[in-house]
Short mmCIF file of C-alpha atoms in Angstrom, two decimals:
data_model
loop_
_atom_site.label_atom_id
_atom_site.label_comp_id
_atom_site.label_asym_id
_atom_site.label_seq_id
_atom_site.Cartn_x
_atom_site.Cartn_y
_atom_site.Cartn_z
CA UNK A 1 45.93 -94.11 -156.09
CA UNK A 2 49.46 -94.50 -157.77
CA UNK A 3 51.26 -98.01 -157.62
CA UNK A 4 53.65 -97.98 -154.33
CA UNK A 5 51.06 -96.36 -152.22
CA UNK A 6 49.12 -98.25 -149.81
CA UNK A 7 46.04 -99.49 -151.93
CA UNK A 8 44.61 -101.73 -149.25
CA UNK A 9 43.22 -99.38 -146.76
CA UNK A 10 39.71 -100.85 -147.58
CA UNK A 11 37.43 -98.33 -145.73
CA UNK A 12 37.38 -94.84 -144.48
CA UNK A 13 38.63 -95.61 -140.95
CA UNK A 14 41.64 -97.59 -142.31
CA UNK A 15 42.40 -94.52 -144.53
CA UNK A 16 42.39 -92.16 -141.51
CA UNK A 17 44.58 -94.52 -139.64
CA UNK A 18 46.94 -94.76 -142.80
CA UNK A 19 47.02 -90.81 -143.06
CA UNK A 20 47.45 -90.44 -139.37
CA UNK A 21 50.54 -92.59 -139.36
CA UNK A 22 52.03 -91.25 -142.56
CA UNK A 23 51.43 -87.44 -141.16
CA UNK A 24 53.26 -88.53 -138.09
CA UNK A 25 56.06 -89.90 -139.76
CA UNK A 26 56.43 -86.93 -142.00
CA UNK A 27 56.21 -84.35 -139.29
CA UNK A 28 58.13 -86.15 -136.29
CA UNK A 29 60.45 -88.70 -137.94
CA UNK A 30 61.66 -87.73 -141.55
CA UNK A 31 63.62 -84.53 -140.66
CA UNK A 32 65.76 -86.62 -138.25
CA UNK A 33 66.18 -89.74 -140.15
CA UNK A 34 69.83 -89.38 -141.14
CA UNK A 35 70.82 -87.57 -137.93
CA UNK A 36 69.62 -90.50 -135.78
CA UNK A 37 71.04 -93.11 -138.24
CA UNK A 38 74.47 -91.30 -138.07
CA UNK A 39 74.44 -91.27 -134.21
CA UNK A 40 72.73 -94.47 -133.61
CA UNK A 41 70.37 -92.50 -131.45
CA UNK A 42 67.24 -94.06 -130.06
CA UNK A 43 64.77 -91.36 -129.55
CA UNK A 44 62.71 -92.47 -126.61
CA UNK A 45 60.55 -89.19 -126.35
CA UNK A 46 59.39 -89.93 -129.99
CA UNK A 47 57.71 -93.42 -128.88
CA UNK A 48 55.90 -91.48 -125.86
CA UNK A 49 54.44 -89.25 -128.64
CA UNK A 50 53.38 -92.34 -130.57
CA UNK A 51 51.78 -93.93 -127.53
CA UNK A 52 49.39 -90.79 -127.47
CA UNK A 53 48.23 -91.77 -131.07
CA UNK A 54 47.78 -95.45 -130.15
CA UNK A 55 50.85 -96.81 -132.22
CA UNK A 56 52.43 -98.38 -129.19
CA UNK A 57 49.26 -100.39 -128.15
CA UNK A 58 47.75 -100.92 -131.51
CA UNK A 59 46.30 -104.60 -130.65
CA UNK A 60 45.57 -103.71 -127.11
CA UNK A 61 42.11 -103.44 -126.07
CA UNK A 62 40.86 -100.21 -125.08
CA UNK A 63 40.17 -101.45 -121.67
CA UNK A 64 43.81 -101.67 -121.07
CA UNK A 65 44.55 -98.19 -122.56
CA UNK A 66 45.35 -99.48 -126.26
CA UNK A 67 43.83 -98.78 -129.33
CA UNK A 68 41.99 -101.79 -129.79
CA UNK A 69 42.53 -102.27 -133.42
CA UNK A 70 43.32 -105.51 -135.61
CA UNK A 71 46.06 -106.78 -137.71
CA UNK A 72 45.10 -105.00 -140.84
CA UNK A 73 45.55 -101.47 -139.06
CA UNK A 74 48.77 -102.77 -137.64
CA UNK A 75 50.30 -103.68 -140.82
CA UNK A 76 49.07 -100.37 -142.31
CA UNK A 77 50.78 -98.35 -139.46
CA UNK A 78 53.90 -100.37 -139.56
CA UNK A 79 54.06 -99.91 -143.26
CA UNK A 80 53.68 -96.04 -143.24
CA UNK A 81 56.14 -95.53 -140.76
CA UNK A 82 58.77 -98.05 -142.23
CA UNK A 83 58.27 -95.87 -145.61
CA UNK A 84 60.16 -93.07 -143.82
CA UNK A 85 62.35 -94.96 -141.34
CA UNK A 86 62.87 -98.72 -141.12
CA UNK A 87 64.57 -98.14 -137.56
CA UNK A 88 61.58 -96.67 -135.99
CA UNK A 89 59.22 -99.09 -137.73
CA UNK A 90 61.31 -101.93 -136.24
CA UNK A 91 61.25 -100.46 -132.74
CA UNK A 92 57.27 -99.94 -133.05
CA UNK A 93 56.89 -103.51 -134.37
CA UNK A 94 59.19 -105.17 -131.51
CA UNK A 95 57.33 -103.33 -128.86
CA UNK A 96 53.96 -104.19 -130.04
CA UNK A 97 54.07 -107.72 -131.34
CA UNK A 98 56.73 -109.27 -128.93
CA UNK A 99 56.86 -107.78 -125.41
CA UNK A 100 53.31 -106.10 -125.44
CA UNK A 101 51.56 -108.96 -127.28
CA UNK A 102 53.13 -111.70 -125.08
CA UNK A 103 51.59 -110.22 -122.04
CA UNK A 104 48.32 -109.41 -123.93
CA UNK A 105 48.14 -113.15 -125.11
CA UNK A 106 49.46 -114.92 -121.98
CA UNK A 107 49.71 -112.85 -119.08
CA UNK A 108 47.10 -113.10 -116.08
CA UNK A 109 44.45 -110.42 -115.66
CA UNK A 110 46.62 -108.98 -112.81
CA UNK A 111 49.52 -108.76 -115.03
CA UNK A 112 47.60 -107.15 -117.89
CA UNK A 113 46.24 -104.40 -115.59
CA UNK A 114 49.71 -103.76 -114.24
CA UNK A 115 51.72 -103.66 -117.53
CA UNK A 116 49.58 -103.09 -120.41
CA UNK A 117 48.33 -99.48 -119.98
CA UNK A 118 52.15 -98.41 -119.59
CA UNK A 119 53.19 -100.20 -122.64
CA UNK A 120 50.17 -99.21 -124.76
CA UNK A 121 50.31 -95.42 -123.93
CA UNK A 122 54.10 -95.56 -124.54
CA UNK A 123 54.82 -94.58 -120.96
CA UNK A 124 57.05 -97.65 -120.93
CA UNK A 125 58.96 -99.23 -123.61
CA UNK A 126 59.03 -103.03 -124.03
CA UNK A 127 61.74 -105.50 -124.91
CA UNK A 128 61.70 -109.30 -125.60
CA UNK A 129 64.46 -111.85 -124.92
CA UNK A 130 64.82 -115.15 -126.79
CA UNK A 131 68.23 -114.98 -128.68
CA UNK A 132 71.50 -115.62 -126.96
CA UNK A 133 75.20 -115.43 -127.92
CA UNK A 134 75.14 -119.11 -128.79
CA UNK A 135 71.73 -119.81 -129.79
CA UNK A 136 69.56 -118.11 -132.19
CA UNK A 137 67.28 -120.24 -134.22
CA UNK A 138 68.50 -123.21 -132.00
CA UNK A 139 66.57 -121.78 -128.94
CA UNK A 140 66.03 -125.50 -127.40
CA UNK A 141 69.58 -125.22 -126.42
CA UNK A 142 69.26 -121.75 -124.48
CA UNK A 143 71.62 -121.39 -121.42
CA UNK A 144 69.78 -118.67 -119.43
CA UNK A 145 68.36 -120.67 -116.72
CA UNK A 146 65.75 -119.89 -114.03
CA UNK A 147 65.87 -121.80 -110.77
CA UNK A 148 63.14 -122.09 -108.34
CA UNK A 149 63.89 -120.81 -104.79
CA UNK A 150 60.61 -120.75 -102.73
CA UNK A 151 58.38 -118.19 -104.19
CA UNK A 152 61.16 -116.64 -106.27
CA UNK A 153 62.98 -117.83 -109.55
CA UNK A 154 66.89 -117.03 -109.78
CA UNK A 155 67.76 -116.29 -113.46
CA UNK A 156 71.27 -116.30 -114.65
CA UNK A 157 72.31 -115.94 -118.50
CA UNK A 158 72.77 -113.41 -121.14
CA UNK A 159 70.49 -112.53 -124.09
CA UNK A 160 71.81 -110.71 -127.22
CA UNK A 161 70.47 -108.76 -130.01
CA UNK A 162 67.61 -107.61 -127.97
CA UNK A 163 65.50 -104.58 -129.28
CA UNK A 164 65.49 -101.94 -126.56
CA UNK A 165 68.03 -103.86 -124.38
CA UNK A 166 69.27 -100.67 -122.68
CA UNK A 167 66.26 -98.52 -122.84
CA UNK A 168 63.42 -100.96 -122.36
CA UNK A 169 61.39 -100.50 -118.92
CA UNK A 170 60.34 -104.19 -118.98
CA UNK A 171 61.41 -107.36 -120.71
CA UNK A 172 59.66 -110.53 -121.36
CA UNK A 173 62.47 -113.02 -121.34
CA UNK A 174 62.47 -116.79 -122.09
CA UNK A 175 64.42 -119.02 -119.68
CA UNK A 176 65.25 -122.62 -119.25
CA UNK A 177 63.56 -124.23 -116.34
CA UNK A 178 63.91 -127.95 -117.66
CA UNK A 179 66.30 -129.92 -119.55
CA UNK A 180 67.99 -128.95 -122.71
CA UNK A 181 65.81 -129.63 -125.98
CA UNK A 182 62.61 -130.17 -124.07
CA UNK A 183 60.09 -127.97 -125.67
CA UNK A 184 58.27 -127.91 -122.26
CA UNK A 185 61.49 -126.99 -120.29
CA UNK A 186 61.33 -123.05 -121.03
CA UNK A 187 59.27 -120.60 -119.09
CA UNK A 188 58.72 -116.77 -119.61
CA UNK A 189 58.91 -114.23 -117.06
CA UNK A 190 58.27 -110.40 -116.93
CA UNK A 191 61.24 -108.54 -115.57
CA UNK A 192 61.20 -104.75 -114.91
CA UNK A 193 64.18 -102.49 -115.44
CA UNK A 194 65.95 -101.76 -111.93
CA UNK A 195 65.48 -105.28 -110.75
CA UNK A 196 68.58 -106.33 -108.87
CA UNK A 197 70.79 -108.55 -111.09
CA UNK A 198 69.29 -107.41 -114.30
CA UNK A 199 71.39 -105.09 -116.45
CA UNK A 200 72.28 -104.05 -120.03
CA UNK A 201 75.38 -104.94 -121.67
CA UNK A 202 76.96 -104.07 -124.99
CA UNK A 203 74.88 -101.97 -127.39
CA UNK A 204 75.45 -103.27 -130.95
CA UNK A 205 77.06 -101.14 -133.82
CA UNK A 206 75.01 -102.22 -136.81
CA UNK A 207 74.94 -101.84 -140.28
CA UNK A 208 71.40 -100.70 -140.48
CA UNK A 209 68.50 -99.83 -138.20
CA UNK A 210 70.73 -97.82 -136.44
CA UNK A 211 68.07 -95.59 -134.64
CA UNK A 212 66.59 -98.81 -133.25
CA UNK A 213 68.50 -99.88 -130.08
CA UNK A 214 69.85 -103.36 -129.96
CA UNK A 215 71.72 -104.48 -126.84
CA UNK A 216 72.79 -107.35 -124.78
CA UNK A 217 70.80 -107.93 -121.37
CA UNK A 218 72.55 -109.86 -118.51
CA UNK A 219 70.88 -111.72 -115.63
CA UNK A 220 73.21 -112.19 -112.72
CA UNK A 221 71.43 -113.81 -109.67
CA UNK A 222 68.29 -111.79 -110.73
CA UNK A 223 65.59 -112.79 -108.17
CA UNK A 224 62.05 -112.88 -109.71
CA UNK A 225 58.98 -113.58 -107.90
CA UNK A 226 56.65 -116.49 -109.16
CA UNK A 227 53.77 -113.67 -109.73
CA UNK A 228 56.05 -112.61 -112.80
CA UNK A 229 55.97 -115.72 -114.57
CA UNK A 230 53.67 -115.77 -117.67
CA UNK A 231 51.44 -118.80 -117.75
CA UNK A 232 52.60 -122.14 -116.27
CA UNK A 233 56.12 -123.22 -115.71
CA UNK A 234 57.22 -124.94 -118.94
CA UNK A 235 54.85 -123.04 -121.38
CA UNK A 236 57.58 -120.41 -122.55
CA UNK A 237 58.66 -122.10 -125.77
CA UNK A 238 55.19 -122.78 -127.04
CA UNK A 239 54.02 -119.23 -126.12
CA UNK A 240 57.16 -117.95 -128.08
CA UNK A 241 56.29 -119.78 -130.91
CA UNK A 242 52.79 -118.49 -131.24
CA UNK A 243 54.25 -114.77 -130.36
CA UNK A 244 56.79 -115.30 -133.39
CA UNK A 245 53.75 -116.28 -135.80
CA UNK A 246 52.42 -112.86 -135.27
CA UNK A 247 55.72 -111.28 -135.21
CA UNK A 248 56.57 -112.39 -138.50
CA UNK A 249 53.60 -110.51 -139.92
CA UNK A 250 55.19 -107.52 -138.26
CA UNK A 251 58.61 -107.94 -139.91
CA UNK A 252 56.82 -108.56 -143.24
CA UNK A 253 54.85 -105.19 -142.72
CA UNK A 254 58.24 -103.45 -141.90
CA UNK A 255 59.90 -104.82 -145.08
CA UNK A 256 56.84 -103.63 -147.08
CA UNK A 257 57.28 -100.43 -146.04
CA UNK A 258 60.99 -100.33 -146.70
CA UNK A 259 60.42 -101.58 -150.15
CA UNK A 260 57.72 -98.97 -150.77
CA UNK A 261 59.83 -96.23 -149.55
CA UNK A 262 62.76 -97.08 -151.79
CA UNK A 263 60.39 -97.57 -154.73
CA UNK A 264 58.70 -94.19 -154.27
CA UNK A 265 62.20 -92.48 -154.09
CA UNK A 266 63.48 -94.21 -157.30
CA UNK A 267 60.06 -93.55 -159.11
CA UNK A 268 60.49 -89.77 -158.25
CA UNK A 269 64.18 -89.61 -159.11
CA UNK A 270 63.64 -91.42 -162.45
CA UNK A 271 61.12 -88.85 -163.43
CA UNK A 272 63.50 -85.96 -162.57
CA UNK A 273 66.81 -87.18 -163.83
CA UNK A 274 67.59 -86.60 -167.22
CA UNK A 275 70.19 -88.16 -169.48
CA UNK A 276 70.56 -87.94 -173.16
CA UNK A 277 67.86 -85.21 -173.48
CA UNK A 278 65.03 -87.18 -171.44
CA UNK A 279 64.05 -88.61 -168.20
CA UNK A 280 65.65 -91.85 -167.28
CA UNK A 281 62.11 -93.15 -166.59
CA UNK A 282 61.60 -93.10 -170.39
CA UNK A 283 64.39 -95.75 -170.96
CA UNK A 284 63.17 -99.29 -171.00
CA UNK A 285 65.99 -100.60 -168.72
CA UNK A 286 64.61 -98.10 -166.04
CA UNK A 287 60.78 -98.65 -166.73
CA UNK A 288 61.02 -102.40 -166.68
CA UNK A 289 62.97 -102.15 -163.40
CA UNK A 290 60.33 -100.09 -161.87
CA UNK A 291 57.53 -102.47 -163.08
CA UNK A 292 59.22 -105.46 -161.53
CA UNK A 293 59.72 -103.47 -158.11
CA UNK A 294 55.87 -102.36 -158.40
CA UNK A 295 54.68 -105.90 -158.88
CA UNK A 296 56.91 -107.50 -156.02
CA UNK A 297 55.67 -104.77 -153.69
CA UNK A 298 51.81 -105.69 -154.60
CA UNK A 299 52.53 -109.36 -153.91
CA UNK A 300 54.25 -108.99 -150.76
CA UNK A 301 51.30 -106.83 -149.57
CA UNK A 302 48.83 -109.30 -150.55
CA UNK A 303 50.55 -112.28 -148.65
CA UNK A 304 50.83 -109.93 -145.80
CA UNK A 305 47.13 -108.98 -146.00
CA UNK A 306 46.08 -112.52 -146.10
CA UNK A 307 48.02 -113.41 -143.12
CA UNK A 308 46.76 -110.46 -141.06
CA UNK A 309 43.07 -111.49 -142.08
CA UNK A 310 43.74 -115.12 -140.48
CA UNK A 311 45.28 -113.61 -137.48
CA UNK A 312 42.18 -111.37 -137.13
CA UNK A 313 40.01 -114.51 -137.41
CA UNK A 314 42.27 -116.30 -134.62
CA UNK A 315 43.03 -118.91 -137.20
CA UNK A 316 46.51 -120.82 -137.49
CA UNK A 317 48.81 -118.30 -139.40
CA UNK A 318 52.17 -120.32 -139.00
CA UNK A 319 52.43 -121.02 -142.77
CA UNK A 320 51.21 -117.79 -144.31
CA UNK A 321 53.09 -115.42 -141.74
CA UNK A 322 56.34 -117.52 -142.90
CA UNK A 323 55.54 -117.00 -146.33
CA UNK A 324 54.69 -113.33 -145.90
CA UNK A 325 57.72 -112.41 -144.06
CA UNK A 326 60.15 -114.69 -146.12
CA UNK A 327 58.85 -113.02 -149.47
CA UNK A 328 58.60 -109.55 -148.04
CA UNK A 329 61.91 -109.50 -146.57
CA UNK A 330 63.74 -110.66 -149.65
CA UNK A 331 61.95 -108.44 -151.97
CA UNK A 332 62.61 -105.38 -149.66
CA UNK A 333 66.46 -106.15 -150.12
CA UNK A 334 65.89 -106.57 -153.99
CA UNK A 335 63.61 -103.29 -154.27
CA UNK A 336 66.28 -101.46 -152.12
CA UNK A 337 68.98 -102.72 -154.38
CA UNK A 338 67.33 -101.81 -157.61
CA UNK A 339 66.34 -98.21 -156.05
CA UNK A 340 70.25 -97.70 -155.48
CA UNK A 341 70.97 -98.86 -159.07
CA UNK A 342 68.46 -96.28 -160.50
CA UNK A 343 69.95 -93.49 -158.50
CA UNK A 344 73.43 -94.56 -159.92
CA UNK A 345 76.51 -92.86 -158.26
CA UNK A 346 74.12 -90.66 -156.09
CA UNK A 347 72.54 -93.78 -154.68
CA UNK A 348 75.63 -94.61 -152.99
CA UNK A 349 75.73 -91.48 -151.11
CA UNK A 350 74.20 -90.41 -147.85
CA UNK A 351 72.74 -87.27 -149.69
CA UNK A 352 69.83 -89.46 -151.03
CA UNK A 353 67.60 -91.75 -149.09
CA UNK A 354 67.94 -95.18 -150.77
CA UNK A 355 71.38 -96.24 -149.44
CA UNK A 356 69.74 -96.19 -145.93
CA UNK A 357 66.77 -98.28 -147.24
CA UNK A 358 69.33 -100.79 -148.76
CA UNK A 359 71.08 -101.00 -145.31
CA UNK A 360 67.98 -101.31 -143.33
CA UNK A 361 66.46 -103.86 -145.48
CA UNK A 362 68.87 -106.51 -144.80
CA UNK A 363 68.02 -107.12 -141.13
CA UNK A 364 64.44 -108.03 -142.21
CA UNK A 365 65.81 -111.26 -143.81
CA UNK A 366 67.50 -111.99 -140.55
CA UNK A 367 65.49 -111.01 -137.60
CA UNK A 368 62.55 -113.04 -136.13
CA UNK A 369 63.73 -116.18 -138.00
CA UNK A 370 66.14 -116.02 -141.10
CA UNK A 371 64.81 -116.64 -144.52
CA UNK A 372 66.15 -120.01 -144.22
CA UNK A 373 64.19 -120.81 -140.90
CA UNK A 374 61.03 -119.30 -143.02
CA UNK A 375 61.69 -121.99 -145.56
CA UNK A 376 62.15 -124.52 -142.85
CA UNK A 377 58.95 -123.71 -141.32
CA UNK A 378 56.91 -123.69 -144.71
CA UNK A 379 58.32 -126.82 -145.87
CA UNK A 380 57.47 -128.79 -142.60
CA UNK A 381 53.78 -127.44 -142.72
CA UNK A 382 53.53 -128.44 -146.57
CA UNK A 383 54.99 -131.81 -145.98
CA UNK A 384 52.80 -132.69 -143.07
#
């Protein structure tokens, strides 16, 4: 298989899953990519279709309506979708690894039975709320508060940069139930759309990932029954850290797909574009650039596959997922940048695909922990 394709499918089942995701992306996503991007249109119906194929509940056991697959298959699906459209890849990743996975990992049996079948089949779209207007990485200072009132909690506060903040049917939200900076002072709740006091705010107008909805969510005296609490009171922050470990594998896979899509476009163009009587791929300046791009993509995939392996084995993955996310997201930006350069002036126009890969890639170095935060996580682990 040529470089730049997914060469780690490993077995027949994995290759079938890869081909299924690739075929779906070609048929249902590629024809609409630029239209959705220009209009910032979030195609809700597309996610219902993906639910039918198991892409919305990849890690959810079949007993709850999911595909019952592991992290290797999950990486493959995100990679294939993101090769065509980073926005759709991002939404699939956020739905699976954050909202759905949080309920799968920490929900009661009753909560799993209630929510997972709807989420895993794409009937419902999930959101996950940690970031606030004034607290991103500094989550210990969050201002969204849940105060106990008999059998209920009253939630007040605002979350920002929430994927599916307007269209999501259900959100897992982190709130403060204790003192500032207390790692046992936060609690997670499941809140359904339509709950009084829960509403969407401003939708963000973004540089890239424009077909993946990002919006504010507002809680104004939102009363939530204690049965909607995930785990024990005070466990929210610890839960969130564990969810983010897995989520970073998602963003790494998303980065990989974007890098691979940009590389494939640049490789094909370099063979078709002629200058001075021959294809530009025959010039060392271009061929060496392609060699660097291919090597970075392979290195990123190896880091991601290692992290996925550890996650499947239920082993600690904090360092490995941070390394995979940090490296893959940074090389996605580098590869997309080089792809634009190979296309020259055409790469700067919306008639060719690489400018979108370039815009989409940048988010991967920011979302679910910036590159700088990943370095902090890695440094803390290696200096223990």
